[in-house]
């Protein structure tokens, strides 16, 4: 009852016309930002942060939060329609774009919007009831535990990849190697930069995502002699009841995964989407269809993405620790307004905390009302001739890449990864595991070094800690199960191949 009273108190602040306006502006700007390649919520919040000086405290934070979680949905639109992802919509390219090629773009976009609504709703419930308690969960994780969690992420490769497991692991290792390019955090030495100064800061995830997915897909379409026409003139927007029964369980699973991973520093939407996709490929009734343009492949990752975006506010507001770069900017916005996030914030500024939580409910409804009717307009992009469309996509890719660091070399790097991504497509190699390795590799290295320093070089720290020991045991069981399944499958295929030979008459 106390939580309901607090939510009613929060709605009394969030439902003022001024805060409603800021919430609507944040959700709209966030959606538009998500549509543009390269221009994510980080760059947008950075540009708008000085405006918070002239905006009331609650309204400013509501607007910045709306930009963040609004961009999570906008990301999926460009990924599904044109296979141009941001970091938080990489998995949406797998089944979402496959549905586009089947002429089911409207269904895919509606699924993403509806699942995002479910994910946001579940995450807000978690935020409302458990924020103070769950914020302390992050304190239980040490470097060794984060290493084990990253290794669990690598196990997801066997589920995320659409090709063979060996190819997926190889692509993942390529991503890990790409993540080591740049300046070593501990020693300050440049690694694998080939004496090129612009590589000292490493390779940006925007360059890899736009290159390996966006530019590579454009090159593939131009190389193909077939006419690209996924839009068939019919808009299948509202799912049938049978399709709703497939969407809801997947979205709920993704919501739980995203809500949990959003709490942990280093987790967030990017890792949550891979974990939710891996879970669907394991437990879904239609798991054999995932990867070929399946509705579950869109629903689960979209819900996890949106849920993690909201629960990432838990460690920020309850213990004062930002879990990613966007949350670090939100922390700066709090400090600009003279508010120190932490355990005392809820008691010292209840109108701000509960007003922000209530605004997320309102923003969730705004996003659903805003984006579902716009699906018909997103589909109109397929009415544009591809000879006109692809130069525009390339232009926005280059502008988005350049806008991250205002560096022309980033455009050249993106072009190089575009060629690399095209070669991967010709070799039938999936780029999604590469992105997973690139994201997790640096975090794995950093936490592994910390664990070794704290344990004075003892590997026993990984099995002596309860969390890391449990996760590593799960990984061991999974690896053994995978090996046994592979052997049994190989024997079964061998028996089937020998059966016709046994039936042949002897001479």
Coordinates of C-alpha atoms in Angstrom, one line a residue:
X1 CA 0.0 0.0 0.0
X2 CA 2.9 2.3 0.7
X3 CA 4.2 1.9 -2.9
X4 CA 0.7 2.7 -4.3
X5 CA 0.6 5.8 -2.1
X6 CA 4.1 6.8 -3.3
X7 CA 3.1 6.2 -7.0
X8 CA 0.0 8.4 -6.5
X9 CA 2.2 11.1 -5.0
X10 CA 4.5 10.7 -8.1
X11 CA 1.7 11.0 -10.5
X12 CA 0.5 14.2 -8.9
X13 CA 3.8 15.7 -9.9
X14 CA 4.2 14.0 -13.3
X15 CA 0.7 14.8 -14.5
X16 CA 1.2 18.6 -14.4
X17 CA 1.0 20.1 -17.9
X18 CA 4.6 21.2 -17.8
X19 CA 6.0 17.8 -16.9
X20 CA 3.7 16.1 -19.4
X21 CA 5.1 18.4 -22.1
X22 CA 8.7 17.6 -21.2
X23 CA 7.9 13.9 -21.2
X24 CA 6.3 14.1 -24.6
X25 CA 9.3 16.1 -26.0
X26 CA 11.7 13.5 -24.6
X27 CA 9.9 10.5 -26.0
X28 CA 9.5 12.2 -29.5
X29 CA 13.1 13.4 -29.7
X30 CA 14.3 10.0 -28.4
X31 CA 12.4 8.1 -31.1
X32 CA 13.7 10.4 -33.9
X33 CA 17.2 10.1 -32.5
X34 CA 16.9 6.3 -32.6
X35 CA 15.9 6.5 -36.3
X36 CA 19.1 8.3 -37.3
X37 CA 22.2 6.1 -37.8
X38 CA 25.0 6.9 -35.3
X39 CA 23.1 9.6 -33.4
X40 CA 22.2 7.8 -30.2
X41 CA 20.9 9.0 -26.9
X42 CA 24.4 9.7 -25.6
X43 CA 25.2 12.4 -28.2
X44 CA 21.7 13.9 -27.9
X45 CA 21.8 14.1 -24.1
X46 CA 25.3 15.6 -24.3
X47 CA 24.0 18.3 -26.6
X48 CA 20.9 19.1 -24.5
X49 CA 22.6 18.9 -21.1
X50 CA 23.3 22.7 -21.0
X51 CA 19.5 23.3 -21.5
X52 CA 18.8 21.8 -18.1
X53 CA 20.0 25.0 -16.4
X54 CA 16.9 26.8 -17.5
X55 CA 14.4 23.9 -17.1
X56 CA 12.9 23.0 -13.7
X57 CA 14.6 20.0 -12.1
X58 CA 11.9 17.4 -12.4
X59 CA 11.0 18.4 -15.9
X60 CA 14.6 18.4 -17.1
X61 CA 15.2 14.9 -15.7
X62 CA 11.9 13.6 -17.1
X63 CA 12.9 14.9 -20.6
X64 CA 16.4 13.4 -20.5
X65 CA 15.0 10.0 -19.3
X66 CA 12.4 10.1 -22.1
X67 CA 15.1 10.7 -24.7
X68 CA 17.0 7.6 -23.4
X69 CA 14.2 5.1 -23.3
X70 CA 12.5 6.6 -26.3
X71 CA 15.7 6.0 -28.4
X72 CA 15.6 2.3 -27.5
X73 CA 12.4 1.9 -29.6
X74 CA 13.6 4.2 -32.4
X75 CA 16.7 2.0 -32.7
X76 CA 14.6 -1.0 -33.6
X77 CA 12.8 0.8 -36.5
X78 CA 16.0 1.4 -38.5
X79 CA 17.3 -2.1 -37.6
X80 CA 14.1 -3.8 -38.8
X81 CA 13.4 -1.8 -41.9
X82 CA 16.9 -1.1 -43.3
X83 CA 19.2 -3.3 -41.2
X84 CA 21.0 -0.3 -39.8
X85 CA 21.3 -0.9 -36.0
X86 CA 22.6 1.0 -33.0
X87 CA 24.3 -0.9 -30.2
X88 CA 21.0 -1.6 -28.5
X89 CA 19.3 -3.0 -31.6
X90 CA 21.9 -5.4 -33.1
X91 CA 19.8 -8.5 -32.4
X92 CA 16.7 -6.8 -34.0
X93 CA 18.5 -7.1 -37.3
X94 CA 18.5 -10.9 -37.2
X95 CA 14.8 -11.8 -37.2
X96 CA 13.4 -8.2 -37.7
X97 CA 15.1 -7.7 -41.0
X98 CA 14.3 -11.3 -42.1
X99 CA 10.6 -10.5 -41.5
X100 CA 11.0 -7.4 -43.6
X101 CA 12.3 -9.5 -46.5
X102 CA 9.2 -11.7 -46.1
X103 CA 7.0 -8.6 -46.4
X104 CA 6.1 -8.6 -42.7
X105 CA 7.6 -5.3 -41.8
X106 CA 4.4 -3.9 -40.2
X107 CA 4.0 -7.0 -38.0
X108 CA 7.7 -6.8 -36.9
X109 CA 7.4 -3.1 -36.1
X110 CA 4.2 -3.6 -34.2
X111 CA 5.7 -6.5 -32.3
X112 CA 8.7 -4.4 -31.3
X113 CA 6.5 -1.5 -30.1
X114 CA 4.1 -3.8 -28.2
X115 CA 6.9 -5.8 -26.6
X116 CA 8.7 -2.6 -25.7
X117 CA 5.6 -1.5 -23.9
X118 CA 5.4 -4.8 -22.0
X119 CA 9.1 -4.6 -21.1
X120 CA 8.8 -1.0 -19.9
X121 CA 5.8 -1.9 -17.8
X122 CA 7.5 -4.8 -16.1
X123 CA 10.7 -2.8 -15.5
X124 CA 8.7 0.1 -13.9
X125 CA 7.0 -2.3 -11.5
X126 CA 10.5 -3.6 -10.6
X127 CA 11.7 0.0 -10.2
X128 CA 8.7 1.0 -8.1
X129 CA 8.7 -1.9 -5.6
X130 CA 12.4 -3.0 -5.4
X131 CA 14.6 0.0 -6.3
X132 CA 16.2 0.6 -2.9
X133 CA 16.7 -3.2 -2.3
X134 CA 17.9 -4.1 -5.7
X135 CA 20.4 -1.2 -5.9
X136 CA 22.4 -3.1 -3.3
X137 CA 22.6 -6.2 -5.5
X138 CA 25.3 -4.4 -7.5
X139 CA 27.5 -4.3 -4.4
X140 CA 27.5 -8.1 -4.3
X141 CA 29.3 -8.4 -7.6
X142 CA 33.0 -8.3 -7.6
X143 CA 35.5 -8.4 -10.6
X144 CA 35.5 -12.2 -10.6
X145 CA 31.7 -12.3 -10.7
X146 CA 31.7 -10.0 -13.7
X147 CA 34.2 -12.2 -15.5
X148 CA 31.9 -15.2 -15.0
X149 CA 28.9 -13.1 -16.2
X150 CA 30.9 -12.1 -19.3
X151 CA 31.7 -15.7 -20.0
X152 CA 28.0 -16.5 -19.8
X153 CA 27.6 -13.8 -22.4
X154 CA 30.1 -15.6 -24.7
X155 CA 28.1 -18.8 -24.2
X156 CA 25.2 -17.0 -25.8
X157 CA 27.1 -17.2 -29.1
X158 CA 25.8 -20.7 -29.7
X159 CA 22.2 -19.3 -29.6
X160 CA 22.7 -16.0 -31.3
X161 CA 24.6 -17.2 -34.4
X162 CA 22.5 -18.3 -37.3
X163 CA 25.3 -20.4 -38.8
X164 CA 27.4 -23.1 -37.3
X165 CA 28.7 -22.9 -33.8
X166 CA 32.3 -22.9 -34.9
X167 CA 31.8 -20.0 -37.3
X168 CA 30.0 -18.1 -34.5
X169 CA 32.9 -18.6 -32.1
X170 CA 35.4 -17.5 -34.7
X171 CA 33.4 -14.3 -35.4
X172 CA 33.2 -13.7 -31.6
X173 CA 36.9 -14.0 -31.3
X174 CA 37.4 -11.5 -34.1
X175 CA 35.2 -9.1 -32.2
X176 CA 37.3 -9.7 -29.0
X177 CA 40.5 -8.9 -31.0
X178 CA 38.9 -5.7 -32.4
X179 CA 38.0 -4.7 -28.9
X180 CA 41.7 -4.7 -27.9
X181 CA 42.7 -2.1 -30.4
X182 CA 43.5 1.3 -28.8
X183 CA 45.2 2.4 -25.6
X184 CA 45.7 -0.1 -22.8
X185 CA 43.9 1.2 -19.7
X186 CA 46.5 -0.1 -17.2
X187 CA 49.8 0.6 -19.0
X188 CA 48.8 3.5 -21.2
X189 CA 50.5 1.8 -24.2
X190 CA 49.0 1.8 -27.7
X191 CA 48.0 -1.7 -28.9
X192 CA 47.4 -2.9 -32.5
X193 CA 47.1 0.7 -33.8
X194 CA 49.6 0.1 -36.7
X195 CA 51.1 3.5 -35.8
X196 CA 47.9 5.2 -36.8
X197 CA 47.0 8.0 -34.3
X198 CA 43.3 7.9 -35.0
X199 CA 43.2 4.3 -33.6
X200 CA 44.6 5.2 -30.2
X201 CA 41.1 5.6 -28.9
X202 CA 40.0 2.3 -30.3
X203 CA 37.4 1.4 -32.9
X204 CA 33.9 2.8 -32.2
X205 CA 31.0 0.5 -31.9
X206 CA 29.0 2.8 -34.2
X207 CA 31.6 2.3 -37.0
X208 CA 31.4 -1.5 -36.7
X209 CA 27.6 -1.6 -36.4
X210 CA 26.9 0.7 -39.4
X211 CA 29.6 -0.9 -41.5
X212 CA 29.0 -4.6 -40.9
X213 CA 25.2 -4.3 -41.0
X214 CA 24.1 -1.1 -42.8
X215 CA 26.8 -0.5 -45.5
X216 CA 27.3 -4.3 -46.0
X217 CA 23.6 -4.8 -46.6
X218 CA 23.5 -2.0 -49.1
X219 CA 26.4 -3.4 -51.0
X220 CA 24.8 -6.8 -51.0
X221 CA 21.6 -5.4 -52.4
X222 CA 23.4 -3.5 -55.1
X223 CA 25.4 -6.7 -56.0
X224 CA 22.2 -8.8 -56.2
X225 CA 20.4 -8.9 -59.5
X226 CA 17.1 -9.5 -57.9
X227 CA 14.7 -6.6 -57.4
X228 CA 14.5 -5.5 -53.7
X229 CA 10.8 -5.1 -52.9
X230 CA 9.9 -6.4 -49.5
X231 CA 6.9 -4.1 -49.4
X232 CA 4.0 -5.8 -51.2
X233 CA 1.4 -3.1 -50.8
X234 CA -0.4 -4.9 -48.0
X235 CA 0.1 -3.8 -44.4
X236 CA -0.2 -6.7 -42.0
X237 CA -0.1 -4.5 -38.9
X238 CA -2.2 -6.0 -36.1
X239 CA -1.2 -9.6 -35.2
X240 CA -3.8 -12.3 -35.0
X241 CA -4.7 -13.8 -31.6
X242 CA -2.4 -16.8 -32.3
X243 CA 0.5 -14.4 -32.9
X244 CA -0.3 -12.5 -29.8
X245 CA -0.1 -15.8 -27.8
X246 CA 3.5 -16.1 -29.3
X247 CA 4.5 -12.5 -28.6
X248 CA 3.4 -12.2 -24.9
X249 CA 5.4 -15.1 -23.4
X250 CA 8.5 -14.1 -25.3
X251 CA 8.1 -10.4 -24.2
X252 CA 7.6 -11.4 -20.6
X253 CA 10.7 -13.5 -20.6
X254 CA 12.7 -10.7 -22.2
X255 CA 11.2 -8.3 -19.6
X256 CA 12.6 -10.4 -16.7
X257 CA 16.0 -10.8 -18.3
X258 CA 16.2 -7.1 -19.2
X259 CA 15.1 -6.0 -15.7
X260 CA 17.7 -8.1 -14.0
X261 CA 20.6 -7.2 -16.3
X262 CA 19.7 -3.5 -16.3
X263 CA 20.6 -3.4 -12.6
X264 CA 24.2 -4.6 -13.0
X265 CA 27.0 -2.2 -14.0
X266 CA 28.3 -3.3 -17.4
X267 CA 24.9 -5.0 -18.3
X268 CA 22.3 -2.7 -19.8
X269 CA 20.3 -3.0 -23.0
X270 CA 23.1 -4.1 -25.2
X271 CA 23.8 -7.3 -23.3
X272 CA 20.2 -7.8 -22.3
X273 CA 19.0 -8.2 -25.9
X274 CA 21.6 -11.0 -26.5
X275 CA 20.6 -12.8 -23.3
X276 CA 16.9 -12.6 -24.1
X277 CA 17.4 -13.8 -27.6
X278 CA 19.5 -16.7 -26.3
X279 CA 16.8 -17.6 -23.8
X280 CA 14.2 -17.6 -26.5
X281 CA 16.2 -19.9 -28.7
X282 CA 16.4 -22.3 -25.8
X283 CA 13.0 -22.4 -24.2
X284 CA 10.6 -21.1 -26.9
X285 CA 8.1 -23.5 -28.4
X286 CA 9.1 -22.1 -31.8
X287 CA 12.8 -22.1 -31.1
X288 CA 13.6 -23.8 -34.4
X289 CA 12.1 -20.9 -36.3
X290 CA 14.1 -18.2 -34.5
X291 CA 16.8 -16.8 -36.8
X292 CA 14.7 -17.1 -40.0
X293 CA 12.3 -14.2 -39.4
X294 CA 10.4 -15.4 -36.3
X295 CA 8.1 -13.1 -34.3
X296 CA 9.7 -14.3 -31.0
X297 CA 13.1 -13.2 -32.2
X298 CA 11.8 -9.6 -32.3
X299 CA 9.5 -9.7 -29.2
X300 CA 12.0 -11.0 -26.6
X301 CA 14.9 -8.7 -27.4
X302 CA 12.7 -5.6 -27.8
X303 CA 11.2 -6.2 -24.3
X304 CA 14.6 -6.8 -22.8
X305 CA 16.1 -3.7 -24.4
X306 CA 13.3 -1.4 -23.0
X307 CA 13.3 -3.1 -19.6
X308 CA 17.0 -2.7 -19.2
X309 CA 16.9 0.9 -20.2
X310 CA 14.5 1.7 -17.3
X311 CA 16.1 -0.5 -14.6
X312 CA 19.5 1.0 -15.3
X313 CA 18.2 4.0 -13.3
X314 CA 18.1 1.7 -10.1
X315 CA 21.9 1.8 -9.4
X316 CA 22.0 5.4 -10.3
X317 CA 19.3 6.6 -8.0
X318 CA 19.7 4.2 -5.1
X319 CA 23.4 3.9 -4.7
X320 CA 24.7 6.8 -7.0
X321 CA 26.6 4.6 -9.4
X322 CA 26.0 5.0 -13.2
X323 CA 26.1 1.7 -15.0
X324 CA 26.8 3.1 -18.5
X325 CA 27.8 6.4 -20.3
X326 CA 24.2 7.6 -20.6
X327 CA 23.6 7.1 -16.9
X328 CA 26.9 9.0 -16.3
X329 CA 25.3 12.0 -18.1
X330 CA 22.1 11.6 -16.1
X331 CA 24.3 11.7 -13.0
X332 CA 25.8 15.0 -14.3
X333 CA 22.3 16.3 -14.8
X334 CA 21.4 15.4 -11.1
X335 CA 24.5 17.2 -9.9
X336 CA 23.9 20.2 -12.0
X337 CA 20.5 20.5 -10.2
X338 CA 22.2 20.2 -6.8
X339 CA 21.0 16.7 -6.2
X340 CA 23.3 13.8 -5.1
X341 CA 21.9 10.4 -6.1
X342 CA 22.3 7.7 -3.5
X343 CA 20.6 5.9 -0.6
X344 CA 19.3 9.2 0.8
X345 CA 17.8 10.6 -2.4
X346 CA 14.5 8.9 -2.1
X347 CA 13.9 10.3 1.4
X348 CA 15.4 13.7 0.7
X349 CA 13.7 14.2 -2.7
X350 CA 10.6 11.9 -2.9
X351 CA 8.8 14.2 -5.4
X352 CA 11.8 13.8 -7.8
X353 CA 12.2 10.1 -7.4
X354 CA 8.5 9.1 -7.6
X355 CA 7.7 11.8 -10.2
X356 CA 10.4 10.3 -12.4
X357 CA 9.1 6.8 -11.9
X358 CA 5.5 7.9 -12.6
X359 CA 6.7 9.8 -15.8
X360 CA 8.1 6.5 -17.1
X361 CA 4.6 5.0 -17.0
X362 CA 3.3 8.0 -18.9
X363 CA 6.3 7.9 -21.3
X364 CA 5.5 4.2 -21.9
X365 CA 2.0 5.1 -23.0
X366 CA 3.3 8.0 -25.1
X367 CA 5.7 5.7 -27.0
X368 CA 2.9 3.1 -27.7
X369 CA 0.4 5.8 -28.8
X370 CA 3.1 7.6 -30.8
X371 CA 4.8 4.7 -32.6
X372 CA 2.1 2.2 -33.4
X373 CA 0.2 4.6 -35.7
X374 CA 3.5 5.7 -37.3
X375 CA 4.2 2.1 -38.4
X376 CA 2.3 2.8 -41.7
X377 CA 4.5 5.8 -42.3
X378 CA 7.7 3.8 -41.6
X379 CA 6.5 1.3 -44.3
X380 CA 6.3 4.1 -46.8
X381 CA 10.1 4.0 -47.1
X382 CA 9.7 0.9 -49.3
X383 CA 7.8 2.9 -51.8
X384 CA 10.9 4.9 -52.6
X385 CA 13.0 3.4 -55.5
X386 CA 16.1 1.7 -54.1
X387 CA 18.2 3.7 -56.5
X388 CA 17.1 6.8 -54.6
X389 CA 17.0 5.2 -51.2
X390 CA 20.5 3.7 -50.9
X391 CA 22.4 7.0 -51.4
X392 CA 20.3 8.6 -48.7
X393 CA 21.0 5.7 -46.3
X394 CA 24.8 6.0 -47.0
X395 CA 24.6 9.7 -46.4
X396 CA 23.0 9.3 -43.0
X397 CA 25.4 6.5 -42.1
X398 CA 28.4 8.8 -42.9
X399 CA 26.8 11.7 -41.0
X400 CA 26.0 9.5 -38.0
X401 CA 29.5 8.1 -37.9
X402 CA 31.1 11.6 -38.3
X403 CA 28.9 13.1 -35.6
X404 CA 30.1 10.8 -32.8
X405 CA 33.7 12.3 -32.6
X406 CA 33.6 14.9 -35.4
X407 CA 36.4 12.8 -37.0
X408 CA 36.6 12.1 -40.7
X409 CA 38.8 9.0 -40.1
X410 CA 35.7 7.4 -38.5
X411 CA 34.0 7.5 -41.9
X412 CA 36.9 5.6 -43.5
X413 CA 36.8 3.0 -40.7
X414 CA 33.1 2.5 -41.2
X415 CA 33.7 2.1 -45.0
X416 CA 36.4 -0.5 -44.2
X417 CA 34.0 -2.4 -42.0
X418 CA 31.3 -2.2 -44.6
X419 CA 33.6 -4.0 -47.0
X420 CA 34.5 -6.5 -44.3
X421 CA 30.8 -7.0 -43.5
X422 CA 30.0 -7.6 -47.2
X423 CA 32.7 -10.3 -47.3
X424 CA 31.2 -11.9 -44.2
X425 CA 27.9 -12.1 -46.0
X426 CA 29.4 -13.6 -49.1
X427 CA 31.1 -16.2 -46.9
X428 CA 27.8 -16.8 -45.0
X429 CA 29.2 -15.6 -41.7
X430 CA 27.0 -13.9 -39.2
X431 CA 28.2 -10.5 -37.8
X432 CA 26.1 -10.6 -34.6
X433 CA 28.6 -12.8 -32.7
X434 CA 31.3 -10.3 -33.7
X435 CA 29.4 -7.5 -32.1
X436 CA 28.9 -9.6 -29.0
X437 CA 32.6 -10.2 -28.7
X438 CA 33.5 -6.6 -29.4
X439 CA 31.2 -5.4 -26.6
X440 CA 32.1 -8.0 -24.0
X441 CA 35.8 -8.4 -24.8
X442 CA 37.1 -5.1 -23.2
X443 CA 34.9 -5.6 -20.1
X444 CA 36.1 -9.2 -19.7
X445 CA 39.8 -8.1 -19.9
X446 CA 39.3 -5.2 -17.5
X447 CA 37.5 -7.3 -14.8
X448 CA 39.9 -10.2 -15.3
X449 CA 42.9 -7.9 -14.5
X450 CA 41.1 -6.5 -11.5
X451 CA 40.3 -10.0 -10.2
X452 CA 43.9 -11.1 -10.6
X453 CA 45.2 -8.0 -8.8
X454 CA 42.9 -8.4 -5.9
X455 CA 43.6 -12.2 -5.6
X456 CA 47.4 -11.7 -6.1
X457 CA 47.4 -13.9 -9.2
X458 CA 45.3 -16.7 -7.8
X459 CA 42.7 -18.3 -10.1
X460 CA 40.9 -19.8 -7.1
X461 CA 39.0 -16.5 -6.7
X462 CA 36.8 -17.5 -9.6
X463 CA 35.5 -20.7 -7.9
X464 CA 35.7 -19.6 -4.3
X465 CA 33.2 -16.8 -4.7
X466 CA 29.6 -18.0 -4.7
X467 CA 28.3 -16.0 -7.6
X468 CA 31.2 -16.6 -10.0
X469 CA 31.5 -20.3 -8.9
X470 CA 27.8 -20.9 -9.7
X471 CA 28.0 -19.2 -13.0
X472 CA 31.1 -21.1 -14.0
X473 CA 29.5 -24.4 -13.0
X474 CA 26.5 -23.5 -15.2
X475 CA 28.9 -22.8 -18.1
X476 CA 30.7 -26.2 -17.5
X477 CA 27.4 -28.1 -17.5
X478 CA 26.3 -26.3 -20.7
X479 CA 29.6 -27.1 -22.5
X480 CA 29.4 -30.8 -21.5
X481 CA 25.8 -30.9 -22.7
X482 CA 26.7 -29.3 -26.0
X483 CA 29.5 -31.8 -26.6
X484 CA 27.3 -34.8 -25.8
X485 CA 24.6 -33.4 -28.0
X486 CA 27.0 -32.9 -30.8
X487 CA 28.4 -36.5 -30.5
X488 CA 24.9 -38.0 -30.4
X489 CA 23.8 -36.0 -33.4
X490 CA 26.9 -37.1 -35.4
X491 CA 26.3 -40.7 -34.5
X492 CA 22.6 -40.4 -35.5
X493 CA 23.6 -38.9 -38.9
X494 CA 26.2 -41.7 -39.4
X495 CA 23.6 -44.3 -38.6
X496 CA 21.2 -42.8 -41.1
X497 CA 23.9 -42.6 -43.8
X498 CA 24.9 -46.3 -43.2
X499 CA 21.2 -47.6 -43.3
X500 CA 20.8 -47.4 -47.1
X501 CA 24.1 -49.3 -47.6
X502 CA 23.0 -52.0 -45.3
X503 CA 19.8 -52.5 -47.2
X504 CA 21.6 -53.0 -50.6
X505 CA 21.6 -56.6 -51.8
X506 CA 24.9 -58.4 -51.5
X507 CA 26.4 -59.7 -54.7

